[in-house]
Tab-separated table of C-alpha atoms in Angstrom:
chain	number	residue	atom	x	y	z
Y	417	GLY	CA	0.000	0.000	0.000
Y	418	ASP	CA	0.883	3.662	-0.059
Y	419	SER	CA	3.346	4.927	2.505
Y	420	VAL	CA	5.405	7.974	3.433
Y	421	THR	CA	8.710	7.850	5.259
Y	422	GLN	CA	10.140	10.916	6.958
Y	423	MET	CA	13.390	11.434	8.741
Y	424	GLU	CA	12.992	10.916	12.443
Y	425	GLY	CA	13.281	13.845	14.759
Y	426	PRO	CA	13.613	15.752	16.774
Y	427	VAL	CA	15.676	18.159	14.749
Y	428	THR	CA	17.250	21.017	16.670
Y	429	LEU	CA	18.752	23.940	14.780
Y	430	SER	CA	20.063	27.369	15.606
Y	431	GLU	CA	18.288	30.369	14.174
Y	432	GLU	CA	19.308	31.142	10.560
Y	433	ALA	CA	20.532	27.585	9.952
Y	434	PHE	CA	19.626	25.643	6.806
Y	435	LEU	CA	16.835	23.101	7.165
Y	436	THR	CA	16.276	19.865	5.292
Y	437	ILE	CA	13.632	17.329	6.287
Y	438	ASN	CA	13.738	14.237	4.111
Y	439	CYS	CA	10.578	12.600	2.810
Y	440	THR	CA	10.230	9.622	0.487
Y	441	TYR	CA	7.083	7.909	-0.638
Y	442	THR	CA	5.737	4.686	-2.082
Y	443	ALA	CA	2.543	4.880	-4.112
Y	444	THR	CA	0.852	3.586	-7.222
Y	445	GLY	CA	0.385	6.099	-9.967
Y	446	TYR	CA	1.236	9.745	-9.574
Y	447	PRO	CA	0.118	11.105	-6.245
Y	448	SER	CA	0.003	14.709	-5.154
Y	449	LEU	CA	2.464	15.510	-2.387
Y	450	PHE	CA	2.052	17.829	0.566
Y	451	TRP	CA	3.803	19.244	3.556
Y	452	TYR	CA	1.614	20.103	6.522
Y	453	VAL	CA	2.809	21.915	9.649
Y	454	GLN	CA	1.425	21.597	13.168
Y	455	TYR	CA	2.350	24.403	15.559
Y	456	PRO	CA	2.116	23.655	19.289
Y	457	GLY	CA	-1.490	23.249	20.392
Y	458	GLU	CA	-2.898	23.773	16.912
Y	459	GLY	CA	-4.258	21.761	14.014
Y	460	LEU	CA	-2.530	20.907	10.771
Y	461	GLN	CA	-1.955	23.683	8.286
Y	462	LEU	CA	-1.125	23.120	4.661
Y	463	LEU	CA	2.375	24.454	4.087
Y	464	LEU	CA	2.953	23.625	0.422
Y	465	LYS	CA	2.041	21.149	-2.279
Y	466	ALA	CA	3.107	19.735	-5.614
Y	467	THR	CA	0.876	17.812	-7.958
Y	468	LYS	CA	3.225	16.440	-10.609
Y	469	ALA	CA	6.824	15.497	-11.209
Y	470	ASP	CA	9.343	18.366	-11.086
Y	471	ASP	CA	6.777	20.730	-9.570
Y	472	LYS	CA	8.213	22.895	-6.828
Y	473	GLY	CA	5.941	23.917	-3.976
Y	474	SER	CA	6.910	26.947	-1.934
Y	475	ASN	CA	5.493	29.019	0.897
Y	476	LYS	CA	6.891	31.174	3.735
Y	477	GLY	CA	10.462	30.486	2.597
Y	478	PHE	CA	9.962	26.714	2.560
Y	479	GLU	CA	10.409	24.733	-0.660
Y	480	ALA	CA	10.020	21.148	-1.786
Y	481	THR	CA	10.447	19.617	-5.247
Y	482	TYR	CA	8.514	16.557	-6.447
Y	483	ARG	CA	11.191	14.122	-7.601
Y	484	LYS	CA	9.624	11.136	-9.329
Y	485	GLU	CA	12.925	9.416	-10.070
Y	486	THR	CA	13.858	9.285	-6.396
Y	487	THR	CA	10.232	9.264	-5.096
Y	488	SER	CA	11.136	12.124	-2.789
Y	489	PHE	CA	9.717	15.440	-1.621
Y	490	HIS	CA	12.301	16.896	0.744
Y	491	LEU	CA	11.432	20.080	2.632
Y	492	GLU	CA	14.042	22.857	2.712
Y	493	LYS	CA	14.384	26.330	4.130
Y	494	GLY	CA	17.443	28.508	3.802
Y	495	SER	CA	17.254	30.280	7.135
Y	496	VAL	CA	15.001	29.015	9.917
Y	497	GLN	CA	13.466	31.172	12.621
Y	498	VAL	CA	12.373	30.365	16.154
Y	499	SER	CA	8.776	30.714	14.944
Y	500	ASP	CA	9.321	27.728	12.602
Y	501	SER	CA	9.436	25.386	15.586
Y	502	ALA	CA	6.669	22.873	14.922
Y	503	VAL	CA	5.987	19.345	13.740
Y	504	TYR	CA	6.182	18.873	9.983
Y	505	PHE	CA	4.239	16.128	8.181
Y	506	CYS	CA	4.834	14.896	4.667
Y	507	ALA	CA	1.751	13.404	3.018
Y	508	LEU	CA	0.561	11.968	-0.270
Y	509	LEU	CA	-2.834	11.858	-1.911
Y	510	ARG	CA	-3.858	9.679	-4.810
Y	511	ALA	CA	-6.772	10.531	-7.017
Y	512	GLY	CA	-10.153	9.055	-6.198
Y	513	ASN	CA	-11.641	8.159	-2.854
Y	514	THR	CA	-8.399	7.773	-1.018
Y	515	PRO	CA	-7.339	9.512	2.161
Y	516	LEU	CA	-4.176	11.434	2.833
Y	517	VAL	CA	-1.345	9.153	3.852
Y	518	PHE	CA	0.944	10.830	6.359
Y	519	GLY	CA	4.481	10.294	7.474
Y	520	LYS	CA	5.088	10.075	11.216
Y	521	GLY	CA	6.057	13.733	11.475
Y	522	THR	CA	9.339	15.460	12.256
Y	523	ARG	CA	9.582	17.780	15.239
Y	524	LEU	CA	11.719	20.844	14.588
Y	525	SER	CA	13.031	23.023	17.386
Y	526	VAL	CA	14.803	26.245	16.486
Y	527	ILE	CA	16.804	27.926	19.225
Y	528	ALA	CA	17.848	31.569	19.296
H	724	ASP	CA	-8.031	29.978	10.082
H	725	SER	CA	-8.759	26.999	7.831
H	726	GLY	CA	-12.520	27.509	7.889
H	727	VAL	CA	-13.077	24.055	9.386
H	728	THR	CA	-14.659	24.215	12.841
H	729	GLN	CA	-14.435	21.454	15.395
H	730	THR	CA	-16.167	21.316	18.757
H	731	PRO	CA	-15.463	20.822	21.525
H	732	LYS	CA	-11.767	21.659	21.772
H	733	HIS	CA	-11.264	19.440	24.777
H	734	LEU	CA	-13.245	16.521	26.148
H	735	ILE	CA	-12.541	14.637	29.350
H	736	THR	CA	-14.572	11.550	30.083
H	737	ALA	CA	-14.416	8.164	31.752
H	738	THR	CA	-13.950	4.680	30.385
H	739	GLY	CA	-17.126	3.094	29.087
H	740	GLN	CA	-18.715	6.416	28.190
H	741	ARG	CA	-19.866	7.709	24.814
H	742	VAL	CA	-18.976	11.060	23.256
H	743	THR	CA	-19.808	12.952	20.085
H	744	LEU	CA	-17.349	15.146	18.218
H	745	ARG	CA	-18.665	17.697	15.771
H	746	CYS	CA	-17.173	19.162	12.608
H	747	SER	CA	-18.373	21.930	10.305
H	748	PRO	CA	-16.550	21.900	6.964
H	749	ARG	CA	-15.421	24.915	4.980
H	750	SER	CA	-18.154	26.603	3.033
H	751	GLY	CA	-18.618	24.779	-0.262
H	752	ASP	CA	-16.702	21.641	0.737
H	753	LEU	CA	-18.652	18.412	0.275
H	754	SER	CA	-16.100	15.930	1.627
H	755	VAL	CA	-15.368	15.449	5.302
H	756	TYR	CA	-12.581	13.267	6.683
H	757	TRP	CA	-11.853	12.151	10.235
H	758	TYR	CA	-8.342	11.378	11.467
H	759	GLN	CA	-6.984	10.233	14.805
H	760	GLN	CA	-3.613	11.442	16.037
H	761	SER	CA	-1.987	9.501	18.844
H	762	LEU	CA	1.593	9.411	20.063
H	763	ASP	CA	2.195	5.796	19.102
H	764	GLN	CA	0.158	5.554	15.883
H	765	GLY	CA	0.718	8.974	14.346
H	766	LEU	CA	-2.029	10.331	12.081
H	767	GLN	CA	-4.490	7.627	11.082
H	768	PHE	CA	-7.384	8.018	8.680
H	769	LEU	CA	-10.686	6.906	10.131
H	770	ILE	CA	-13.482	7.624	7.665
H	771	GLN	CA	-14.602	9.881	4.808
H	772	TYR	CA	-18.010	11.204	3.830
H	773	TYR	CA	-18.991	12.938	0.633
H	774	ASN	CA	-22.274	14.817	0.440
H	775	GLY	CA	-23.849	12.673	3.117
H	776	GLU	CA	-22.584	9.292	1.977
H	777	GLU	CA	-19.745	7.229	3.328
H	778	ARG	CA	-16.959	7.078	0.740
H	779	ALA	CA	-13.950	5.475	2.349
H	780	LYS	CA	-13.146	3.702	5.571
H	781	GLY	CA	-9.794	3.406	7.268
H	782	ASN	CA	-8.738	2.069	10.624
H	783	ILE	CA	-11.990	2.861	12.357
H	784	LEU	CA	-13.027	0.679	15.268
H	785	GLU	CA	-16.502	-0.850	15.387
H	786	ARG	CA	-17.146	1.189	18.549
H	787	PHE	CA	-16.768	4.338	16.464
H	788	SER	CA	-19.274	5.627	13.942
H	789	ALA	CA	-19.794	8.791	11.972
H	790	GLN	CA	-22.333	10.507	9.804
H	791	GLN	CA	-22.657	13.579	7.634
H	792	PHE	CA	-25.864	15.532	7.792
H	793	PRO	CA	-27.774	17.355	5.013
H	794	ASP	CA	-26.173	20.656	6.046
H	795	LEU	CA	-22.813	18.868	5.522
H	796	HIS	CA	-21.640	19.014	9.107
H	797	SER	CA	-20.355	15.722	10.451
H	798	GLU	CA	-20.298	13.969	13.782
H	799	LEU	CA	-17.963	11.273	15.022
H	800	ASN	CA	-19.432	9.086	17.759
H	801	LEU	CA	-17.107	7.178	20.034
H	802	SER	CA	-18.644	4.647	22.413
H	803	SER	CA	-17.513	2.213	25.111
H	804	LEU	CA	-14.462	4.405	25.465
H	805	GLU	CA	-11.160	2.907	26.521
H	806	LEU	CA	-7.998	4.547	27.834
H	807	GLY	CA	-6.356	3.923	24.485
H	808	ASP	CA	-8.924	6.096	22.712
H	809	SER	CA	-7.307	9.175	24.247
H	810	ALA	CA	-6.014	11.143	21.273
H	811	LEU	CA	-6.448	14.216	19.119
H	812	TYR	CA	-9.257	13.814	16.609
H	813	PHE	CA	-9.061	15.954	13.505
H	814	CYS	CA	-11.655	16.702	10.931
H	815	ALA	CA	-10.666	17.851	7.460
H	816	SER	CA	-12.724	18.968	4.496
H	817	SER	CA	-12.210	19.312	0.777
H	818	VAL	CA	-14.266	20.295	-2.241
H	819	SER	CA	-14.294	16.664	-3.364
H	820	SER	CA	-12.167	13.541	-3.154
H	821	GLY	CA	-8.641	14.025	-4.361
H	822	ASN	CA	-8.521	17.728	-3.562
H	823	ILE	CA	-6.547	19.594	-0.918
H	824	GLN	CA	-7.774	18.842	2.578
H	825	TYR	CA	-8.071	21.622	5.133
H	826	PHE	CA	-7.922	20.682	8.785
H	827	GLY	CA	-9.733	21.881	11.846
H	828	ALA	CA	-7.949	22.603	15.124
H	829	GLY	CA	-8.900	19.210	16.523
H	830	THR	CA	-10.674	17.833	19.572
H	831	ARG	CA	-8.458	16.522	22.318
H	832	LEU	CA	-10.125	13.543	23.980
H	833	SER	CA	-8.891	12.342	27.350
H	834	VAL	CA	-10.361	9.120	28.676
H	835	LEU	CA	-9.665	8.654	32.383
């Protein structure tokens, strides 16, 4: 079945450091890929998405590129801030009546 | 604000009891999804409704049931509660299957 594998956290970075959170997927067909973010005490917010190979999703300085050849969708940010501290979830969605399939989440802590 | 409203925010109850969680989707969204987030299982899909009809079922226990009403709001009923049912329950909505899902802030259920 479909699955998403994320790097395990927690990840602790200093402010202004470069962030990479790895995400790989297994799915039939060509799923859409997402990154969701969950700030402390809140629900999941859509951070960015990509719907086909080589698409790059971007938002709030975060980027991820849909790489079909490596079945990956790694999240990157050039310079993290304390306010980026949250749990990040990679997810995939196939067409039709299928639910989102989530990775286990990666907790990011950014220290000043 | 995602536009998806979940009530209540917190629920504390005892084992063996029954509770109802409520979700109002974003205006115009016909699909509603329920997910359970627990520390050991991560984010698990429970069930999906589309315009009042059940469309997909995930890892939903027989003690749990859901429905979507004509005004498109949905309720998740959890009965014969056990300690292990303590979790965050999220509702998400989308225009239709296969589209971006927007999440509510969740209901935190504590079974004592």
